[in-house]
PDB file of C-alpha atoms in Angstrom:
ATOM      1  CA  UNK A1456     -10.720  21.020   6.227  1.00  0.00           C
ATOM      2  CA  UNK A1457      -8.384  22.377   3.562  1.00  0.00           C
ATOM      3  CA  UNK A1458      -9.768  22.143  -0.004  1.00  0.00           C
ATOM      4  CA  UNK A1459      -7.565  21.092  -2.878  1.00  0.00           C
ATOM      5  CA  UNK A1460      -4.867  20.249  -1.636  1.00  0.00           C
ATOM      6  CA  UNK A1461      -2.758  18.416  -4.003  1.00  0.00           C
ATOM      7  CA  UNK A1462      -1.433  14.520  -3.241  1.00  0.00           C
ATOM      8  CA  UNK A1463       1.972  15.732  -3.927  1.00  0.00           C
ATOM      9  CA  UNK A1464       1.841  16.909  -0.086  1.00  0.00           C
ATOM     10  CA  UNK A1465       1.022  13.481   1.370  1.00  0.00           C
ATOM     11  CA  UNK A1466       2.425  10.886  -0.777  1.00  0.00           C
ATOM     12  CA  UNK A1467       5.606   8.709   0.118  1.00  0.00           C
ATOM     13  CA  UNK A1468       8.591  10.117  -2.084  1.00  0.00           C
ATOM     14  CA  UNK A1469      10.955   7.328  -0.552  1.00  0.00           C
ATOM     15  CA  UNK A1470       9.998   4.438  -2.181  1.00  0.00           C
ATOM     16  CA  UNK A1471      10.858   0.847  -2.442  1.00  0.00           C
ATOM     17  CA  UNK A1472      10.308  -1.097  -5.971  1.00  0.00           C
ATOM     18  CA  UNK A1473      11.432  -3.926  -7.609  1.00  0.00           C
ATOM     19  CA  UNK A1474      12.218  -4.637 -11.361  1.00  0.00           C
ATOM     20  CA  UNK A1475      11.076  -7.750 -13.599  1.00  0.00           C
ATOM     21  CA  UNK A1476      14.344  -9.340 -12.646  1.00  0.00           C
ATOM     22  CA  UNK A1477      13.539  -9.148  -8.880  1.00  0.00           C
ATOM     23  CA  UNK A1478      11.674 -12.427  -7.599  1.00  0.00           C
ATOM     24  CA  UNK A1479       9.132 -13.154  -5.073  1.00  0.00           C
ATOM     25  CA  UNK A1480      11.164 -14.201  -2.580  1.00  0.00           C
ATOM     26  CA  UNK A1481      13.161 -10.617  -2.631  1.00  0.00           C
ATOM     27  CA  UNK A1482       9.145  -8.872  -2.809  1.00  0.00           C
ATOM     28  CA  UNK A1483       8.089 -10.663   0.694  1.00  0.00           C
ATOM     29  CA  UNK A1484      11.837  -9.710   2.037  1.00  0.00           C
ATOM     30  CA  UNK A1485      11.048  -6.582   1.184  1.00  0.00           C
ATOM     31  CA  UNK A1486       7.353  -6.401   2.720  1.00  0.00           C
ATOM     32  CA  UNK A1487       8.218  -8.294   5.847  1.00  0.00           C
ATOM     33  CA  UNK A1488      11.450  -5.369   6.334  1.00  0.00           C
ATOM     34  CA  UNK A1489       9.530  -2.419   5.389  1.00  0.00           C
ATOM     35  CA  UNK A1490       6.498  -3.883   6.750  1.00  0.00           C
ATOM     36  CA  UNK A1491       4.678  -2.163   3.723  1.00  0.00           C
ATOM     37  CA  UNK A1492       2.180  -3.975   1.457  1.00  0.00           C
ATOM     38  CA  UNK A1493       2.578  -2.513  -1.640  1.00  0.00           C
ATOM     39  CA  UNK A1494       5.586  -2.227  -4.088  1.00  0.00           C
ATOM     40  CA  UNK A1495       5.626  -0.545  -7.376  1.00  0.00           C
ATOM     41  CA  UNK A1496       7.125  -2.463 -10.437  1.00  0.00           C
ATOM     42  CA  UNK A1497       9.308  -0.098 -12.621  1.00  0.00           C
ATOM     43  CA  UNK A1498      11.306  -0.512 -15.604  1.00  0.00           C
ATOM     44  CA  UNK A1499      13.390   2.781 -15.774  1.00  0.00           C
ATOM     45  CA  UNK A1500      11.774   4.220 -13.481  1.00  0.00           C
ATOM     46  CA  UNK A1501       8.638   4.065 -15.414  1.00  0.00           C
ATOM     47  CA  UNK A1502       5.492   2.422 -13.506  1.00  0.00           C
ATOM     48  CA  UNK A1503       4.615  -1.051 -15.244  1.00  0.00           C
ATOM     49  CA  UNK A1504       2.906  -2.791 -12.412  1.00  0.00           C
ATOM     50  CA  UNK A1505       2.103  -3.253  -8.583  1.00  0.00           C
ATOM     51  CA  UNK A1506       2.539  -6.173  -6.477  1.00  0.00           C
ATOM     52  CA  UNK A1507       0.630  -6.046  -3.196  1.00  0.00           C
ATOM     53  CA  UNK A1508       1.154  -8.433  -0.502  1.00  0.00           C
ATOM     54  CA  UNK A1509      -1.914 -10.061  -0.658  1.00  0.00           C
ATOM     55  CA  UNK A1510      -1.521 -10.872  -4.297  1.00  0.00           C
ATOM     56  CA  UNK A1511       1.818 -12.852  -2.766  1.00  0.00           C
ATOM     57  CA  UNK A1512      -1.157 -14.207  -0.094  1.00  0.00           C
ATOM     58  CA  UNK A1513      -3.370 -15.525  -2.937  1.00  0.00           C
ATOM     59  CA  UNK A1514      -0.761 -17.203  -4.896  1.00  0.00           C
ATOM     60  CA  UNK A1515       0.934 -19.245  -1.504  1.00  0.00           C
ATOM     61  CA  UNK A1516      -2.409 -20.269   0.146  1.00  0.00           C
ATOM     62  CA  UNK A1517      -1.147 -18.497   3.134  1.00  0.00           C
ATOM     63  CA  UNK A1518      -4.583 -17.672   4.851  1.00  0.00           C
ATOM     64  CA  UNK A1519      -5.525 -21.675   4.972  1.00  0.00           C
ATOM     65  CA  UNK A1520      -2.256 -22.667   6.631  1.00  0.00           C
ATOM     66  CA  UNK A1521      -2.070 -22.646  10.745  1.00  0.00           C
ATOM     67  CA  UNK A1522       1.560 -23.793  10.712  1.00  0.00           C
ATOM     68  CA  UNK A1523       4.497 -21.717   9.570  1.00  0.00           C
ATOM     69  CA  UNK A1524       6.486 -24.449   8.378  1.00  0.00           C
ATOM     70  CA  UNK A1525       4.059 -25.615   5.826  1.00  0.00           C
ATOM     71  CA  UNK A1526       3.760 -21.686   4.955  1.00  0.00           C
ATOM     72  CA  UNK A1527       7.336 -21.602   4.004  1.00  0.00           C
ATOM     73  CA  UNK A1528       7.162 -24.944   2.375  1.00  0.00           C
ATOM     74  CA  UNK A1529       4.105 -23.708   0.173  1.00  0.00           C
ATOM     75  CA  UNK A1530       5.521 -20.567  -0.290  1.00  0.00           C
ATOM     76  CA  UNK A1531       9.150 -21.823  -2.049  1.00  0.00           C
ATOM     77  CA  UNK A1532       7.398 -24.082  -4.044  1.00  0.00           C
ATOM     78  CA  UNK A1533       4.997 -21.135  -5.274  1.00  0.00           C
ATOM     79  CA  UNK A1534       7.429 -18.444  -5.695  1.00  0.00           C
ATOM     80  CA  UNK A1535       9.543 -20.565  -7.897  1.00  0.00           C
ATOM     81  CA  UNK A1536       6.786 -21.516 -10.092  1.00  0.00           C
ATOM     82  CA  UNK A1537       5.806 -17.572 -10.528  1.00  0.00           C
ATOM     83  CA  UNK A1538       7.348 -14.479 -11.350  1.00  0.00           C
ATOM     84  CA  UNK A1539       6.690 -10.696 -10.657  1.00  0.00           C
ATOM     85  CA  UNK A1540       5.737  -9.886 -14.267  1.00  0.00           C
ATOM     86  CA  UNK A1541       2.861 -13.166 -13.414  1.00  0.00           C
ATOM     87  CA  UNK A1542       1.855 -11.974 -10.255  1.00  0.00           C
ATOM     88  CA  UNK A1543       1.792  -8.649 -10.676  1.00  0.00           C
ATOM     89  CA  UNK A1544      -1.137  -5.774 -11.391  1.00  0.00           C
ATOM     90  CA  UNK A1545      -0.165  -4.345 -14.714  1.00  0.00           C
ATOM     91  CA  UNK A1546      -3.340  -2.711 -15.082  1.00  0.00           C
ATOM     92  CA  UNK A1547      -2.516   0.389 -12.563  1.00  0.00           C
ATOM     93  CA  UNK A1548      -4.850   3.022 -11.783  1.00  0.00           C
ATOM     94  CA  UNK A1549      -2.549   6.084 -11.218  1.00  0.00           C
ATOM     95  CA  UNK A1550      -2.657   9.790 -10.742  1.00  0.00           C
ATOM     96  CA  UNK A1551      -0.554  13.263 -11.040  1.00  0.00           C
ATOM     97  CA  UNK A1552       1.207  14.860  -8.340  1.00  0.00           C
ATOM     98  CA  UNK A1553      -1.496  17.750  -8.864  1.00  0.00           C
ATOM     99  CA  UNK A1554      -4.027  15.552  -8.400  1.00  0.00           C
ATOM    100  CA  UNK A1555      -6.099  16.540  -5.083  1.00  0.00           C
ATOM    101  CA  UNK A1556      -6.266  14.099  -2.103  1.00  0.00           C
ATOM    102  CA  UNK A1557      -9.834  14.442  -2.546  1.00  0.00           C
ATOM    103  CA  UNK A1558      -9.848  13.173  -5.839  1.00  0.00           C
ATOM    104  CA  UNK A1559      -7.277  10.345  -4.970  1.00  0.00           C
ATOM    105  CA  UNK A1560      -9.617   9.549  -1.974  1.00  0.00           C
ATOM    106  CA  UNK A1561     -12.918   9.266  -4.359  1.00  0.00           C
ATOM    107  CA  UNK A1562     -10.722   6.525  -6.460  1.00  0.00           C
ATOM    108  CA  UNK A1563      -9.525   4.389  -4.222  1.00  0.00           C
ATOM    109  CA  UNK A1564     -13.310   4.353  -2.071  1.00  0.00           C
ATOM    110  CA  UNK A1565     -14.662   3.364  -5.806  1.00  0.00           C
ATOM    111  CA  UNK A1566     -11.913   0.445  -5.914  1.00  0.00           C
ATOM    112  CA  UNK A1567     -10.792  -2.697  -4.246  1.00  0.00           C
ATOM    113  CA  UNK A1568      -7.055  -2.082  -4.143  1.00  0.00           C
ATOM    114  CA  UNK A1569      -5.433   0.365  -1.608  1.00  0.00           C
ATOM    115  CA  UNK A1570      -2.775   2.747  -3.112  1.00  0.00           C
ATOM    116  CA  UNK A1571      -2.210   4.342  -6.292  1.00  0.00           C
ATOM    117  CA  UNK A1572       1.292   5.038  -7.487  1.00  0.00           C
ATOM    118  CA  UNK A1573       1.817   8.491  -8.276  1.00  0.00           C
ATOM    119  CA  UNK A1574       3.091   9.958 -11.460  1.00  0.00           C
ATOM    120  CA  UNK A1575       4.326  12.533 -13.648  1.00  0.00           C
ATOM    121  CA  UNK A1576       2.929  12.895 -17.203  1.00  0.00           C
ATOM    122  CA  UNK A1577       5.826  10.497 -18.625  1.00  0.00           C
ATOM    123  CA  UNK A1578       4.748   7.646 -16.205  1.00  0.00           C
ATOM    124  CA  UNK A1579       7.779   8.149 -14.559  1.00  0.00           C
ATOM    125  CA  UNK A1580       7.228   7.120 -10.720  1.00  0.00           C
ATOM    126  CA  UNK A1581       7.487   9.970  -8.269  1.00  0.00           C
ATOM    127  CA  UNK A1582       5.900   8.705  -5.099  1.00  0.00           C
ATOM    128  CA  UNK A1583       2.868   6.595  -3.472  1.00  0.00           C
ATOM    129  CA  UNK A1584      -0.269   6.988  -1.719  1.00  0.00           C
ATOM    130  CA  UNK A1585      -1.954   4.744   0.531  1.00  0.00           C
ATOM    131  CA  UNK A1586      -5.458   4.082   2.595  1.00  0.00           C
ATOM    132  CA  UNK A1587      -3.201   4.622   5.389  1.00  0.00           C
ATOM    133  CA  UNK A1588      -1.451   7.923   4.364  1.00  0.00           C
ATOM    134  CA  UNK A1589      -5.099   9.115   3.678  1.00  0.00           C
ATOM    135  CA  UNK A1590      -6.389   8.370   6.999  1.00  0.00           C
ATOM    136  CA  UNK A1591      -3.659   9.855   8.923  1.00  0.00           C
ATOM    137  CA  UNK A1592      -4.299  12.840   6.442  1.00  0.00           C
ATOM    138  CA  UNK A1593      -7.759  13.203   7.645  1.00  0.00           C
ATOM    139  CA  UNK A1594      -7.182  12.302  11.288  1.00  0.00           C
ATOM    140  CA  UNK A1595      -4.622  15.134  11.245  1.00  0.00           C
ATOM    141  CA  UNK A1596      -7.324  17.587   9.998  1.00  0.00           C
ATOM    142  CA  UNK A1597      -9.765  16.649  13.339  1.00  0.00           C
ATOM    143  CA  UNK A1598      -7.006  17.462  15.673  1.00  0.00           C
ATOM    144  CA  UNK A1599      -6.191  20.756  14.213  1.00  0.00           C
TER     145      UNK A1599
END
């Protein structure tokens, strides 16, 4: 397996955010077309928060409703009384593009959230990591 090899190499570079100004309703549009589950909040550019979609589960009681109708119901009645800057994670564990995929693994197996947003030294937001991208990382390594 190669050693140090920096996060840079693995991270998505084409990412989708959303501002304080976005709402919840565009967040879930934007999981459901993406089918992603975690979108950086930037101002600028600069990385002030993630939203995740189960932190859009938690808030619409999702998981206890069977029937979609009463999901949607819950969920416009929710998403109206919360915004992104409410829901959000503004405490964000991040890293540098030079930071190795071995150290970015050793994080995230130490944490209960599954990406970290990826940096440059002025917080501006230059790409993302996932569990996923990790895995497929390390599966890639076993068939080589």
């Amino acid at each position: 397996m190669k050693q140090n090899v920096p996060v840079a190499e693995i991270m998505t570079k084409e990412l989708i955010t959303l501002t304080l100004s976005n709402s919840l309703y565009d967040a879930e549009k934007l999981f459901k077309k993406h089918k992603i589950r975690h979108i950086p909040i930037v101002e600028e550019d600069k990385l002030i928060g993630v939203l995740s979609y189960s932190d859009l589960l938690k808030i619409s009681y999702a998981d206890v409703l069977d029937d979609e109708d009463d999901f949607m119901d819950v969920s416009s009645v929710v998403y109206d009384m919360y915004s992104i800057r409410q829901v959000m994670a503004k405490v964000v564990v991040s890293a540098l593009p030079t930071a190795t995929i071995k150290e970015v693994t050793e994080i995230l197996s130490k944490q209960s959230f599954h990406s970290i947003p990826i940096v440059d030294e002025d917080n501006m937001l230059r790409g993302i990591v996932t569990t996923t991208d990790l895995l497929k990382y390390f599966l890639k390594q076993y068939s080589q």
